[in-house]
Amino acid sequence: MSVNRKHGVSPALENRMKRSAIDLIAHAGKALNMDHVAMGTAVVIFHRYYATHSFLLNDKFLIAMACLYLGGKLEDTPKSARDVITACCMRRYGPEVAGLSLRNHDFLTAARERLFLAERAVLYALRFDVAIEHPFGTMLAALRRPALTRVWQEWGQAHPGSVSFQQMCINLLNDSYKLPLCLMFPACHVALACIWTVMKVLRIPTRLSDDGVTPWWQEHGMQHEDLKEISCMLLERLYHADDGAGGTVGPVSAACPTPTPPKQLRAVGVKRKAGETGGAEEYNDLFDELLA
Amino acid sequence: MYALPLQTGELVAIKKIRVGEKGEGVNVTALREVKLLRELHHPNIVRLLDVWPSRRGIALVFEYMETDLERVIRDRAVLLTGADVKAYLRMVLAGLAHCHARWVVHRDVKPDNFLLASSGALKLADFGLARPYGSPDRPFTHQVFARWYRAPELLYGSTCYGPGVDVWAAGCIFAELLLRRPWFSAESDVGVLNKIFTALGTPRDANWGGLRAMPAFVEFQPTPPAPLRSLFPNVAVAPDDALDLLSRMVCLAPAQRISAADALRHRYFRVDPAPTPQERLPKPGRAGVRVAAAAASAKRPGGEREATPAAEAGGPAPAGMDSGDVRFLKKRRLQMDAALDDAADA
């Protein structure tokens, strides 16, 4: 049993706590003008930390701040402790309250001390295993394959003015960081599954290949089962679980997809053609198809 | 996932790094070193065995190394034959080629950062300045390397360079093995450039595109290159193949410089004499006890780095540990493990 279950933190609560902390990392990172690799690293180490540590004993705000600080250092875009504290407090407390606190010298000194302490706690928890792999490279390489190049070119021609296929893939990939997929799957598998999911959602046939034999996703030891599993997790827990219902690890049960308006998918940039009907129905179909 | 092997009976070297001295938490250089060395595994790269929290900082545990290449070169009692030089250079290049293949540029290649194990293996150490390269829009600092080993593009202030800078430094080490003294030693950047151009000739625009656009470009009196043979007259140690390889490694234009991997495929390594086997390589007479990567700085006046956050070997590093120390370490290790597990359970 995980530490959080032992302490009575339900999966739903854990999920919600993680969401808000990752949200903080993303917004503060953006305010600090950090690149996506550094923010990604911050989120991955956050997931890793809370895989073994309790939300009740470790302040998620402090740990998120330490992860962001550490992520910047690890990816060679270090931000000063002061800037990180400022950005995080601004995001969390709002400009008025944060501004007041940050002008207080004692507050800042104490915050720095706590930040350094938390930074070391995170490093010890990770046992200094700090080389984090990211899925971005795999995704870009996959999108350059001939089979997929055709897909996004055709899709772009058919839907001028819409969000591009590649952008949807990247958006989904960015969103995937909210789930602890990095603890369960290699980064390259997540990248491939994101592309696959977008193709499924857009109703593009997925069994494509460069040479007519091996499907495009068959690299890095990727299995069809993994694709389906990651894809289900993405769709179900990322765009369904805002109410905190998600949290079970493992393949989703067939009963899971409750009717959901298609607005959930708009987060990734998926737009429906005019005149197309039932969103929920189609969404259910998609799940059935994935689970088939 | 986090299996930590317990080292038993093995001598280790510990580099202690204090945390929070500059008010920015754990040192970036230390993190870089840990991150990169955890990923780089090669017989010619020093092994990072473990990292521990220590009282006031973190402790990096390296395999124990006896001495370094600097001492081999300086020790007049050591006679280096052509085969020995070849063996050393091959290990230098193999370590670098491994780094470059993994998109890491070391940026502090010099003889004292190549440590010599008792087995005779030469290992690249001190990754405090190393960085991943390949992202096009990330400017690098040109204030890297000890001055004598800085490539001309760095001396000209380039902020966008690649693994060629390491190959240049390896070329300097090659020359140093042949000459038994640093090749381009001078007190200032311009002095080093002057020495380089006296030996290799001034670069011409035709060979080096964008030469005049370099941030710190200085025009030098045009000089023709001197024949390398006149600088390295000893044919027994430096045959023609060696000089051909050297000239490719210290090619002025970074774009035309040979890569470490290609250098390893050069004819020099395939013709007689074959490189000396590791265990038969000469060792410096008084194998001074040296703690891996802990010192490595400020030994030579001109070789000092400037404006880089390097060499933070805090605290006295234990020199020459006996078996009692190893036992102590092991015990300490177990305590640490227990403490970490407790923390995880809590």
XYZ file of C-alpha atoms in Angstrom:
638
model
C 0.000 0.000 0.000
C 1.319 3.386 -0.859
C 2.195 5.952 1.775
C -0.681 8.154 0.797
C -3.258 5.367 1.133
C -1.833 4.537 4.545
C -2.357 8.118 5.592
C -5.883 8.071 4.356
C -5.347 10.173 1.273
C -7.811 8.870 -1.260
C -6.770 8.478 -4.878
C -9.124 11.278 -5.790
C -7.654 13.630 -3.238
C -4.130 12.690 -4.262
C -5.033 13.343 -7.854
C -6.462 16.749 -7.045
C -3.460 17.712 -4.932
C -1.131 16.711 -7.727
C -3.129 18.655 -10.269
C -2.998 21.868 -8.345
C 0.711 21.516 -7.625
C 1.539 20.736 -11.244
C -0.592 23.649 -12.274
C 1.525 25.806 -10.019
C 4.742 24.448 -11.536
C 3.462 25.102 -15.048
C 2.297 28.657 -14.379
C 5.250 29.709 -12.260
C 7.597 28.131 -14.806
C 5.927 30.067 -17.564
C 6.196 33.291 -15.574
C 9.888 32.576 -15.109
C 10.285 32.005 -18.827
C 11.628 28.496 -18.305
C 11.716 26.085 -21.198
C 9.447 23.094 -21.416
C 12.194 20.570 -20.719
C 12.996 22.179 -17.371
C 9.310 22.328 -16.439
C 8.848 18.740 -17.586
C 11.738 17.637 -15.413
C 10.224 19.506 -12.488
C 6.923 17.699 -12.927
C 8.551 14.289 -13.331
C 10.549 14.667 -10.142
C 7.412 15.876 -8.396
C 5.615 12.675 -9.401
C 8.593 10.624 -8.308
C 8.786 12.331 -4.964
C 5.156 11.746 -4.113
C 5.329 8.143 -5.258
C 7.089 7.469 -1.977
C 6.124 10.428 0.189
C 2.934 11.409 1.875
C 0.950 14.464 0.906
C 0.074 14.916 4.559
C 3.656 15.218 5.768
C 5.136 17.062 2.804
C 3.731 20.414 1.837
C 2.923 20.128 -1.824
C 3.464 23.821 -2.438
C 6.954 23.700 -0.994
C 7.869 20.514 -2.829
C 6.503 21.844 -6.101
C 8.594 24.964 -5.645
C 11.693 22.870 -4.919
C 11.011 20.703 -7.966
C 10.739 23.758 -10.176
C 13.950 25.168 -8.752
C 15.731 21.860 -9.188
C 14.319 21.341 -12.675
C 15.848 24.623 -13.771
C 19.211 23.642 -12.387
C 19.154 20.165 -13.869
C 18.322 21.347 -17.364
C 20.905 24.110 -17.394
C 18.449 26.957 -17.179
C 18.885 27.839 -13.510
C 16.667 30.500 -11.981
C 17.606 32.175 -8.748
C 15.921 31.005 -5.578
C 14.449 34.465 -5.116
C 12.827 34.451 -8.554
C 11.399 30.984 -8.057
C 9.943 31.918 -4.679
C 8.485 35.113 -6.103
C 6.884 33.395 -9.075
C 5.419 30.609 -6.954
C 4.058 32.947 -4.285
C 2.566 35.242 -6.913
C 0.768 32.310 -8.416
C -0.386 30.891 -5.133
C -1.311 33.928 -3.074
C -2.010 36.480 -5.776
C -0.042 39.650 -6.400
C -1.302 41.681 -3.423
C -0.604 39.234 -0.637
C 2.544 37.889 -2.264
C 3.878 41.383 -2.846
C 3.405 42.196 0.806
C 5.132 39.042 2.003
C 7.980 39.256 -0.457
C 8.893 42.734 0.682
C 9.380 41.294 4.150
C 13.008 40.336 4.468
C 12.425 37.760 7.189
C 9.791 36.007 5.126
C 12.086 35.748 2.152
C 15.009 34.461 4.209
C 12.828 31.822 5.818
C 11.368 30.844 2.456
C 14.834 30.421 0.995
C 15.918 28.216 3.862
C 12.857 26.056 3.440
C 13.383 25.888 -0.295
C 16.969 24.671 0.078
C 15.880 22.132 2.654
C 13.145 20.846 0.372
C 15.521 20.748 -2.564
C 17.827 18.438 -0.685
C 14.921 16.329 0.523
C 13.842 15.836 -3.082
C 17.360 14.942 -4.164
C 17.684 12.389 -1.371
C 14.296 10.935 -2.177
C 15.344 10.512 -5.797
C 18.662 9.138 -4.585
C 20.319 11.590 -6.925
C 18.930 9.771 -9.924
C 18.316 12.978 -11.780
C 18.781 12.243 -15.469
C 15.206 12.545 -16.683
C 14.144 11.432 -20.139
C 11.539 13.378 -21.996
C 9.213 12.282 -24.751
C 9.531 15.391 -26.941
C 12.372 14.085 -29.100
C 10.643 10.772 -29.771
C 7.453 12.553 -30.747
C 9.150 14.872 -33.215
C 11.096 11.990 -34.738
C 7.913 9.928 -35.089
C 6.044 12.811 -36.702
C 8.793 13.049 -39.293
C 8.291 9.469 -40.431
C 6.863 9.244 -43.959
C 3.649 7.516 -42.888
C 2.826 10.172 -40.308
C 4.053 13.060 -42.436
C 1.365 12.121 -44.939
C -1.210 12.067 -42.143
C -0.594 15.540 -40.849
C -0.166 17.003 -44.305
C -3.496 15.579 -45.433
C -5.185 16.621 -42.225
C -3.840 20.133 -42.558
C -5.106 20.395 -46.121
C -8.523 19.083 -45.157
C -8.877 21.405 -42.168
C -7.318 24.709 -43.042
C -7.311 27.206 -40.211
C -7.662 24.551 -37.556
C -5.091 23.609 -34.969
C -2.490 21.512 -36.730
C -2.220 17.807 -36.115
C 1.277 18.160 -34.720
C 0.167 20.864 -32.308
C -2.591 18.605 -30.993
C -0.061 15.871 -30.379
C 2.213 18.251 -28.498
C -0.718 19.619 -26.495
C -1.774 16.148 -25.471
C 1.805 15.324 -24.598
C 2.064 18.418 -22.413
C -1.174 17.492 -20.698
C 0.044 13.946 -20.178
C 2.543 15.277 -17.647
C -0.361 15.780 -15.264
C -0.635 12.007 -14.950
C 2.104 9.971 -13.339
C 2.661 8.154 -16.627
C 6.383 8.808 -16.254
C 6.364 6.370 -13.324
C 4.719 3.633 -15.349
C 5.919 3.902 -18.927
C 9.092 4.936 -20.719
C 8.948 8.474 -22.047
C 9.153 7.297 -25.677
C 6.075 5.100 -25.247
C 4.056 7.998 -23.910
C 5.060 10.076 -26.931
C 3.943 7.414 -29.395
C 0.720 6.801 -27.493
C -0.118 10.506 -27.615
C 0.133 10.535 -31.403
C -1.911 7.360 -31.589
C -4.592 8.823 -29.351
C -4.889 11.967 -31.425
C -5.262 9.828 -34.543
C -7.972 7.779 -32.853
C -9.827 10.862 -31.726
C -9.636 12.364 -35.206
C -10.811 9.073 -36.730
C -7.658 8.629 -38.746
C -6.802 4.986 -39.422
C -3.875 4.147 -37.168
C -2.504 1.090 -38.919
C -0.090 2.946 -41.133
C 3.449 2.050 -41.924
C 6.452 3.332 -43.802
C 7.280 0.061 -45.510
C 3.815 -1.481 -45.688
C 4.624 -4.129 -43.084
C 5.556 -2.790 -39.659
C 3.181 -0.252 -38.149
C 4.725 3.163 -37.457
C 4.538 2.838 -33.709
C 6.471 -0.367 -33.620
C 9.738 0.962 -32.279
C 11.305 1.285 -28.840
C 9.624 -2.031 -27.993
C 6.156 -0.529 -28.184
C 3.273 -2.969 -28.066
C -0.265 -2.431 -29.259
C -1.530 -3.254 -25.784
C 0.600 -0.473 -24.276
C -0.725 1.991 -26.807
C -4.267 1.167 -25.827
C -3.499 1.271 -22.145
C -1.748 4.629 -22.201
C -4.365 6.007 -24.524
C -7.209 4.956 -22.234
C -5.484 6.488 -19.259
C -4.972 9.713 -21.117
C -8.536 10.047 -22.282
C -10.166 8.764 -19.160
C -8.097 10.337 -16.449
C -6.942 13.491 -18.110
C -10.212 14.746 -19.486
C -12.656 12.834 -17.321
C -11.149 12.979 -13.913
C -11.555 16.662 -13.203
C -14.045 15.635 -10.579
C -11.326 13.583 -8.986
C -12.838 10.263 -9.945
C -9.668 8.956 -11.520
C -6.961 7.326 -9.586
C -7.054 3.627 -10.185
C -3.872 2.451 -11.756
C -4.135 -0.139 -14.452
C -6.338 -0.771 -17.425
C -9.657 0.959 -17.262
C -12.789 -1.064 -16.893
C -15.196 -1.091 -19.774
C -17.781 0.655 -17.676
C -15.732 3.738 -17.120
C -16.687 6.153 -19.861
C -19.526 8.229 -18.596
C -21.053 10.474 -21.215
C -18.963 13.575 -21.438
C -19.478 16.607 -23.568
C -16.933 16.970 -26.308
C -15.586 20.147 -24.740
C -13.158 17.949 -22.833
C -11.333 17.181 -25.998
C -11.192 20.769 -27.050
C -8.421 21.143 -24.547
C -6.170 19.407 -27.033
C -7.485 21.446 -29.912
C -9.800 18.881 -31.398
C -12.634 20.601 -33.192
C -15.588 18.892 -34.677
C -16.918 19.564 -38.097
C -20.181 21.481 -38.152
C -23.237 19.312 -38.363
C -21.652 16.427 -36.588
C -23.902 15.213 -33.835
C -23.586 13.593 -30.512
C -20.401 14.325 -28.687
C -20.968 11.986 -25.809
C -22.049 9.164 -28.009
C -19.022 9.468 -30.149
C -16.827 9.589 -27.109
C -18.327 6.349 -25.905
C -17.763 4.826 -29.292
C -14.179 5.820 -29.078
C -13.742 4.058 -25.785
C -15.449 0.973 -27.084
C -13.140 1.031 -30.021
C -10.079 1.468 -27.838
C -11.105 -1.365 -25.608
C -12.073 -3.652 -28.444
C 14.387 0.803 -9.293
C 16.884 2.489 -7.026
C 19.119 -0.484 -6.363
C 22.232 0.765 -4.674
C 25.125 -1.659 -4.688
C 27.025 -1.888 -1.463
C 30.699 -1.550 -2.164
C 32.749 -3.980 -0.205
C 36.469 -3.947 0.188
C 36.859 -1.509 -2.652
C 38.844 1.655 -2.220
C 36.859 4.712 -3.117
C 37.473 8.407 -3.411
C 35.032 10.892 -1.994
C 34.451 14.366 -3.269
C 32.617 16.412 -0.711
C 30.635 19.335 -1.919
C 29.259 21.848 0.495
C 25.765 23.001 -0.092
C 24.501 26.493 0.139
C 27.766 28.395 0.238
C 26.751 30.798 -2.449
C 23.186 30.981 -1.226
C 21.786 29.016 -4.128
C 21.223 25.607 -2.611
C 22.838 22.535 -4.120
C 25.617 23.435 -6.489
C 24.724 23.403 -10.171
C 28.138 21.998 -11.062
C 27.671 19.142 -8.622
C 24.231 18.378 -10.023
C 25.590 18.435 -13.551
C 28.360 16.087 -12.631
C 25.987 13.671 -10.923
C 23.461 13.801 -13.709
C 25.952 13.222 -16.501
C 28.115 10.636 -14.769
C 25.069 8.584 -13.858
C 24.443 8.210 -17.571
C 27.962 7.794 -18.881
C 29.400 4.340 -18.457
C 32.632 3.642 -20.242
C 35.972 2.113 -19.281
C 37.627 5.466 -19.987
C 35.266 7.581 -17.921
C 35.543 7.671 -14.154
C 32.790 5.743 -12.411
C 30.506 7.549 -10.013
C 29.684 4.822 -7.537
C 27.247 6.646 -5.370
C 26.095 9.928 -3.978
C 25.374 10.415 -0.312
C 24.003 13.190 1.716
C 26.677 14.263 4.146
C 26.401 16.553 7.094
C 26.802 19.861 5.371
C 26.503 18.918 1.771
C 26.628 15.980 -0.543
C 29.379 13.462 -1.088
C 30.190 12.052 -4.490
C 31.753 8.614 -4.299
C 34.111 7.787 -7.136
C 36.241 4.788 -7.858
C 39.714 5.275 -6.490
C 42.333 6.432 -8.952
C 46.039 6.288 -8.377
C 47.391 9.238 -10.264
C 46.757 11.354 -13.352
C 48.145 11.981 -16.786
C 49.652 15.278 -15.697
C 52.041 13.440 -13.371
C 52.941 10.945 -16.068
C 53.883 13.732 -18.428
C 55.775 15.740 -15.815
C 57.717 12.848 -14.339
C 61.104 12.943 -16.052
C 61.837 9.407 -14.883
C 59.029 8.065 -17.044
C 60.064 7.264 -20.571
C 57.194 7.384 -23.022
C 57.672 5.351 -26.180
C 55.649 5.806 -29.331
C 53.484 2.854 -28.342
C 52.814 4.352 -24.892
C 51.758 7.678 -26.367
C 49.465 5.835 -28.740
C 47.889 3.876 -25.894
C 47.277 7.017 -23.851
C 45.871 8.963 -26.775
C 43.562 6.130 -27.700
C 42.108 6.096 -24.180
C 41.758 9.884 -24.206
C 39.872 9.771 -27.482
C 37.756 6.773 -26.501
C 36.495 8.577 -23.395
C 35.720 11.716 -25.358
C 34.088 9.838 -28.218
C 31.744 8.198 -25.721
C 30.756 11.576 -24.268
C 30.218 13.084 -27.699
C 28.147 10.156 -28.884
C 25.840 10.943 -25.956
C 25.755 14.629 -26.795
C 27.887 15.682 -23.890
C 30.769 18.090 -24.333
C 33.216 17.954 -21.436
C 34.701 21.459 -21.706
C 37.519 20.894 -19.249
C 39.821 18.473 -20.996
C 43.375 18.699 -19.688
C 45.963 16.191 -18.502
C 45.092 16.520 -14.821
C 41.492 15.600 -15.528
C 42.522 12.277 -16.989
C 43.007 10.019 -14.009
C 45.045 6.862 -14.102
C 43.762 3.729 -12.399
C 46.094 1.150 -10.945
C 45.077 -1.098 -13.837
C 46.621 1.422 -16.187
C 43.289 2.594 -17.564
C 43.023 6.296 -18.197
C 39.690 7.811 -17.200
C 38.131 11.157 -17.879
C 36.949 12.901 -14.713
C 35.550 16.178 -13.414
C 32.359 16.764 -15.317
C 31.609 19.965 -13.435
C 31.769 22.013 -16.619
C 30.314 19.405 -18.940
C 27.078 20.138 -20.724
C 24.739 18.502 -23.114
C 25.067 20.132 -26.507
C 23.003 20.143 -29.650
C 20.273 22.635 -28.800
C 20.804 25.318 -31.397
C 19.632 28.368 -29.506
C 21.373 27.927 -26.205
C 24.447 30.096 -25.954
C 27.404 28.597 -24.142
C 30.050 30.473 -22.250
C 33.468 30.630 -23.861
C 35.162 30.840 -20.464
C 35.781 27.133 -20.242
C 38.849 24.909 -20.269
C 42.190 25.755 -18.767
C 43.569 28.508 -20.953
C 46.310 26.439 -22.581
C 43.781 23.924 -23.856
C 41.278 26.398 -25.216
C 40.444 26.037 -28.877
C 40.890 29.124 -31.078
C 37.135 29.572 -31.493
C 36.826 29.856 -27.715
C 39.669 32.355 -27.546
C 37.810 34.305 -30.213
C 34.792 34.368 -27.912
C 32.491 31.865 -29.629
C 29.297 31.098 -27.708
C 28.107 28.458 -30.129
C 30.471 25.553 -30.378
C 30.426 21.792 -30.309
C 32.545 18.789 -29.424
C 35.400 20.200 -31.504
C 36.627 22.114 -28.463
C 37.254 18.833 -26.651
C 39.105 17.416 -29.657
C 41.342 20.490 -29.766
C 42.227 19.990 -26.111
C 42.878 16.295 -26.787
C 45.195 17.392 -29.589
C 47.017 19.612 -27.100
C 47.357 16.631 -24.771
C 48.692 14.555 -27.662
C 51.330 17.206 -28.359
C 52.084 17.407 -24.664
C 52.689 13.648 -24.555
C 55.156 14.045 -27.416
C 56.863 17.184 -26.114
C 56.610 16.451 -22.375
C 55.611 20.067 -21.774
C 52.454 22.051 -22.538
C 52.354 23.116 -26.156
C 50.518 26.429 -26.068
C 51.402 27.755 -22.623
C 51.070 31.501 -22.196
C 49.822 33.944 -19.611
C 46.998 35.514 -21.591
C 44.442 34.643 -24.244
C 46.284 36.650 -26.860
C 49.545 35.001 -25.839
C 48.021 31.572 -26.385
C 46.607 32.622 -29.755
C 50.012 33.958 -30.703
C 51.645 30.630 -29.860
C 48.973 28.715 -31.749
C 49.379 30.820 -34.863
C 53.162 30.717 -34.709
C 52.980 26.940 -34.786
C 50.008 26.378 -37.074
C 49.871 29.569 -39.130
C 47.178 32.216 -38.981
C 43.700 31.159 -40.075
C 42.586 32.418 -43.470
C 39.066 33.465 -44.332
C 38.957 30.873 -47.066
C 39.453 28.024 -44.579
C 37.339 29.348 -41.750
C 34.020 30.811 -42.780
C 32.792 33.610 -40.553
C 36.196 34.086 -38.992
C 35.963 37.853 -38.936
C 32.493 37.745 -37.403
C 33.784 36.110 -34.215
C 32.929 38.186 -31.124
C 36.513 38.678 -30.020
C 38.283 38.471 -33.343
C 41.810 39.886 -33.369
C 43.813 40.195 -36.525
C 47.290 38.690 -36.314
C 50.280 39.263 -38.528
C 49.797 36.619 -41.251
C 52.184 33.749 -40.618
C 52.571 30.610 -42.693
C 52.275 27.332 -40.770
C 55.546 25.826 -39.637
C 56.032 22.207 -40.686
C 54.955 20.079 -37.728
C 58.052 17.938 -38.196
C 60.228 20.876 -37.164
C 58.297 21.096 -33.883
C 58.253 17.341 -33.256
C 61.601 16.149 -34.598
C 61.578 12.760 -32.853
C 60.483 10.339 -35.576
C 60.547 7.342 -33.235
C 57.889 8.801 -30.922
C 56.066 10.888 -33.497
C 55.936 9.109 -36.857
C 54.320 10.791 -39.861
C 50.948 9.215 -39.108
C 51.003 10.733 -35.636
C 51.693 14.187 -36.996
C 48.973 13.784 -39.607
C 46.453 12.928 -36.879
C 47.723 15.775 -34.712
C 47.329 18.280 -37.519
C 43.730 17.158 -38.018
C 42.969 17.404 -34.299
C 44.365 20.906 -33.990
C 42.800 22.120 -37.216
C 42.088 25.826 -36.652
C 38.642 25.873 -38.240
C 36.248 23.999 -35.925
C 34.121 22.763 -38.816
C 37.057 20.925 -40.381
C 38.445 19.482 -37.163
C 38.333 15.702 -36.966
C 35.793 14.168 -34.577
C 36.926 11.988 -31.689
C 35.287 8.933 -33.244
C 36.977 9.544 -36.599
C 40.290 10.166 -34.888
C 40.043 6.683 -33.353
C 39.700 5.259 -36.859
C 42.796 7.088 -38.063
C 45.648 5.114 -39.656
C 47.884 6.028 -36.714
C 46.082 3.525 -34.491
C 46.327 0.715 -37.011
C 49.987 0.789 -37.953
C 52.918 -0.504 -35.918
C 53.813 -0.119 -33.147
C 50.601 -1.338 -31.547
C 49.492 0.608 -28.468
C 51.060 -0.660 -25.250
C 48.681 -2.888 -23.276
C 47.203 -1.023 -20.291
C 48.925 -2.990 -17.576
C 52.375 -2.413 -19.074
C 52.083 1.355 -19.339
C 54.746 3.272 -17.409
C 53.676 4.869 -14.153
C 55.119 7.882 -12.425
C 57.752 6.921 -9.854
C 56.226 8.195 -6.678
C 52.646 7.305 -7.284
C 51.398 10.169 -5.203
C 48.112 9.419 -3.567
C 45.467 11.470 -5.147
C 41.788 11.649 -4.558
C 39.832 11.390 -7.728
C 38.678 14.661 -9.126
C 38.884 16.366 -5.777
C 41.844 18.593 -6.429
C 42.493 19.236 -10.104
C 42.613 22.985 -9.919
C 45.029 25.841 -9.601
C 48.190 23.846 -9.881
C 49.696 25.752 -12.719
C 49.577 29.527 -12.926
C 48.495 29.772 -16.563
C 46.243 26.784 -16.353
C 43.771 28.365 -14.057
C 40.224 28.855 -15.063
C 38.541 32.158 -14.678
C 34.996 33.231 -14.034
C 33.696 29.698 -13.869
C 32.055 28.178 -10.848
C 34.388 25.220 -10.801
C 36.635 23.535 -8.315
C 34.467 23.543 -5.277
C 36.247 20.733 -3.553
C 35.087 21.710 -0.116
C 36.481 20.198 3.025
C 39.629 18.186 3.367
C 39.327 15.107 1.225
C 40.635 11.949 2.807
C 43.876 10.932 1.185
C 44.974 7.344 0.996
C 42.461 5.358 2.963
C 43.266 2.033 4.471
C 40.933 -0.864 4.957
C 39.698 0.587 8.225
C 38.304 3.538 6.337
C 36.537 1.292 3.921
C 34.908 -0.518 6.792
C 33.891 2.801 8.201
C 32.437 3.827 4.874
C 30.508 0.619 4.606
C 29.056 1.077 8.049
C 28.235 4.658 7.290
C 26.649 3.524 4.060
C 24.364 1.113 5.837
C 23.336 3.795 8.278
C 22.531 6.126 5.430
C 20.454 3.456 3.753
C 18.522 2.791 6.902
C 17.933 6.495 7.382
C 16.718 6.879 3.826
C 14.372 3.931 4.199
C 13.005 5.394 7.402
C 12.414 8.660 5.673
C 10.627 6.876 2.867
C 8.423 4.975 5.267
C 7.554 7.947 7.375
